[in-house]
Amino acid sequence: MSLYQSIKKFAFACGILVFATSAFATENSTRHQFQNIIDHAQTQLKINSISLAVLMPDKKHPESFIIGTKSISDKTPINQGSIFKVGSIAKTYTATLVAKSIDEGKLKLSDKLGQFLPQYSKWKDITIGQLIDQTSGILDYILTPNWWRNLMLERGKIWTANELAQLAYDGQDDFVSGQGWEYSNTNYILLGMILQKIYHTPVQKLMTQLIQEVGLKHTYYYPKPYSQAIYSQMVHGYFRNQYDATKLNSSWLRTAGAILSTPADMVTWMNALFTSHSVKGLPISTHYNFVDTASGQPFNTKSTVGYSFGVFKRITPNGPIYFTPGLTSGYVSMMVYAPCYDTYFAYSGSKAPIPGFQDYMLSKVMSVLAHDTKLQTMLSKKVLPAYCRG
């Protein structure tokens, strides 16, 4: 199973553990519990570095919890400004630029791909909305024959969006557009190409402007070899703790995954997706129209996991959670909004794959929130959505 295939598997499984009770959640103060979570994960899962950030409703800024060093050989401790590759979290940036273009009247969800990229004639009737919600049926280029072998053989190659899209175009689609759901990086590569065309501006500039408008201090869109200035800030990421994947540039992910960030910035970004903001296109949550990841049909009362504009929605006994996982060579990340706890959190680990890491982090952080008496007192004084119980 590839890293990106596991995203879909995780989306279905993540709700099982998030509200499990644990004696772990009753020890020491809340701050100590958050630190204990990553300390334990580092030891048990053999991860060199982990960073966690949490924004609780009584705070204006996220609080960071860190453990580990810059690399296995460089024992310089990481800090809250140390950056990780965060993979598919980039899709929420691309989706926000799409939302921005919709607000500006430059694009509609009903617009068809053929209007902008006529070279892909067999995809001409696929809509912008189907690309956004992963219901296009377009093959994920990383699932094409020999993809990972070729990526490793050409580690220094700078992949273009056209090359990545063509790989998928030469393959066989997964299903007829609108008749299913399948996670595909190709969808967001194509969206990046469309954005560049309608704005007549390099997508790198569009991404950089968006990052600056939101005020993120340690986030970069970087689909090219890393400069020394950027590389010096990066936490080294490892494939199974054997291969240092840090220098593998993210041109192979582009608008589907070429973001570098910190958990603190991811929390700030996730908050911007759900709260009012001066940047056009935000909050992007006003554009959400979730589809069921089991069928690709509109999300309904029988649905468990939904997807829209780069974000998953999972129904739990205590209401929904919204999350975006990021998986790439050497790194695992996640950003989460738990509305019934009025809390945002995000984390990154410097190793991939890490079986059990996402489930562990999500369940433990949510358990701490569920057992935090100060938080529960604050929540009792708030008007929470009707779906929040207890």
mmCIF file of N, CA and C in Angstrom, residues 22-40 52 65 360 364-365 367-373:
data_model
loop_
_atom_site.group_PDB
_atom_site.id
_atom_site.type_symbol
_atom_site.label_atom_id
_atom_site.label_comp_id
_atom_site.label_asym_id
_atom_site.label_seq_id
_atom_site.Cartn_x
_atom_site.Cartn_y
_atom_site.Cartn_z
ATOM 1 N N SER A 22 -9.163 6.707 28.578
ATOM 2 C CA SER A 22 -7.831 6.206 28.898
ATOM 3 C C SER A 22 -7.347 6.830 30.187
ATOM 4 N N ALA A 23 -6.713 6.017 31.032
ATOM 5 C CA ALA A 23 -6.120 6.559 32.255
ATOM 6 C C ALA A 23 -5.047 7.571 31.920
ATOM 7 N N PHE A 24 -4.455 7.423 30.726
ATOM 8 C CA PHE A 24 -3.422 8.348 30.248
ATOM 9 C C PHE A 24 -3.922 9.787 30.311
ATOM 10 N N ALA A 25 -5.225 9.962 30.044
ATOM 11 C CA ALA A 25 -5.782 11.307 29.944
ATOM 12 C C ALA A 25 -6.044 11.938 31.306
ATOM 13 N N THR A 26 -5.861 11.229 32.388
ATOM 14 C CA THR A 26 -6.155 11.779 33.702
ATOM 15 C C THR A 26 -4.897 12.143 34.491
ATOM 16 N N GLU A 27 -3.737 11.920 33.936
ATOM 17 C CA GLU A 27 -2.486 12.160 34.640
ATOM 18 C C GLU A 27 -1.975 13.580 34.402
ATOM 19 N N ASN A 28 -1.504 14.197 35.522
ATOM 20 C CA ASN A 28 -0.838 15.491 35.428
ATOM 21 C C ASN A 28 -1.730 16.557 34.822
ATOM 22 N N SER A 29 -1.146 17.668 34.444
ATOM 23 C CA SER A 29 -1.889 18.757 33.832
ATOM 24 C C SER A 29 -2.088 18.487 32.351
ATOM 25 N N THR A 30 -2.974 19.272 31.743
ATOM 26 C CA THR A 30 -3.235 19.113 30.309
ATOM 27 C C THR A 30 -1.964 19.314 29.495
ATOM 28 N N ARG A 31 -1.169 20.303 29.854
ATOM 29 C CA ARG A 31 0.070 20.553 29.114
ATOM 30 C C ARG A 31 0.996 19.343 29.204
ATOM 31 N N HIS A 32 1.124 18.802 30.374
ATOM 32 C CA HIS A 32 1.988 17.636 30.546
ATOM 33 C C HIS A 32 1.461 16.450 29.754
ATOM 34 N N GLN A 33 0.150 16.329 29.682
ATOM 35 C CA GLN A 33 -0.433 15.231 28.924
ATOM 36 C C GLN A 33 -0.094 15.346 27.442
ATOM 37 N N PHE A 34 -0.184 16.553 26.894
ATOM 38 C CA PHE A 34 0.165 16.733 25.482
ATOM 39 C C PHE A 34 1.638 16.386 25.236
ATOM 40 N N GLN A 35 2.506 16.815 26.138
ATOM 41 C CA GLN A 35 3.922 16.493 25.983
ATOM 42 C C GLN A 35 4.142 14.989 26.127
ATOM 43 N N ASN A 36 3.434 14.378 27.063
ATOM 44 C CA ASN A 36 3.562 12.935 27.254
ATOM 45 C C ASN A 36 3.141 12.150 26.018
ATOM 46 N N ILE A 37 2.140 12.661 25.312
ATOM 47 C CA ILE A 37 1.667 11.985 24.106
ATOM 48 C C ILE A 37 2.806 11.828 23.100
ATOM 49 N N ILE A 38 3.520 12.915 22.832
ATOM 50 C CA ILE A 38 4.573 12.836 21.819
ATOM 51 C C ILE A 38 5.827 12.147 22.363
ATOM 52 N N ASP A 39 6.085 12.296 23.662
ATOM 53 C CA ASP A 39 7.214 11.574 24.253
ATOM 54 C C ASP A 39 7.016 10.069 24.088
ATOM 55 N N HIS A 40 5.811 9.609 24.389
ATOM 56 C CA HIS A 40 5.492 8.185 24.294
ATOM 57 C C HIS A 40 5.553 7.717 22.847
ATOM 58 N N LEU A 52 3.779 18.970 17.937
ATOM 59 C CA LEU A 52 2.326 19.054 18.130
ATOM 60 C C LEU A 52 1.981 20.483 18.520
ATOM 61 N N PHE A 65 4.289 21.749 21.359
ATOM 62 C CA PHE A 65 4.935 20.705 22.146
ATOM 63 C C PHE A 65 5.854 19.948 21.188
ATOM 64 N N TYR A 360 -3.113 6.799 16.926
ATOM 65 C CA TYR A 360 -2.619 7.077 18.274
ATOM 66 C C TYR A 360 -2.734 8.566 18.601
ATOM 67 N N LYS A 364 -5.418 10.054 21.378
ATOM 68 C CA LYS A 364 -4.861 10.572 22.625
ATOM 69 C C LYS A 364 -5.163 12.054 22.827
ATOM 70 N N VAL A 365 -5.017 12.852 21.765
ATOM 71 C CA VAL A 365 -5.307 14.283 21.905
ATOM 72 C C VAL A 365 -6.790 14.481 22.210
ATOM 73 N N SER A 367 -8.792 12.412 23.646
ATOM 74 C CA SER A 367 -9.054 11.932 25.002
ATOM 75 C C SER A 367 -8.672 12.973 26.048
ATOM 76 N N VAL A 368 -7.545 13.651 25.832
ATOM 77 C CA VAL A 368 -7.147 14.728 26.744
ATOM 78 C C VAL A 368 -8.204 15.827 26.753
ATOM 79 N N LEU A 369 -8.686 16.209 25.589
ATOM 80 C CA LEU A 369 -9.711 17.254 25.506
ATOM 81 C C LEU A 369 -10.991 16.818 26.225
ATOM 82 N N ALA A 370 -11.366 15.560 26.035
ATOM 83 C CA ALA A 370 -12.604 15.052 26.641
ATOM 84 C C ALA A 370 -12.543 15.050 28.167
ATOM 85 N N HIS A 371 -11.326 14.925 28.730
ATOM 86 C CA HIS A 371 -11.164 14.818 30.183
ATOM 87 C C HIS A 371 -10.625 16.094 30.824
ATOM 88 N N ASP A 372 -10.501 17.163 30.055
ATOM 89 C CA ASP A 372 -9.989 18.426 30.594
ATOM 90 C C ASP A 372 -11.142 19.180 31.263
ATOM 91 N N THR A 373 -11.144 19.225 32.585
ATOM 92 C CA THR A 373 -12.257 19.838 33.311
ATOM 93 C C THR A 373 -12.365 21.345 33.049
#
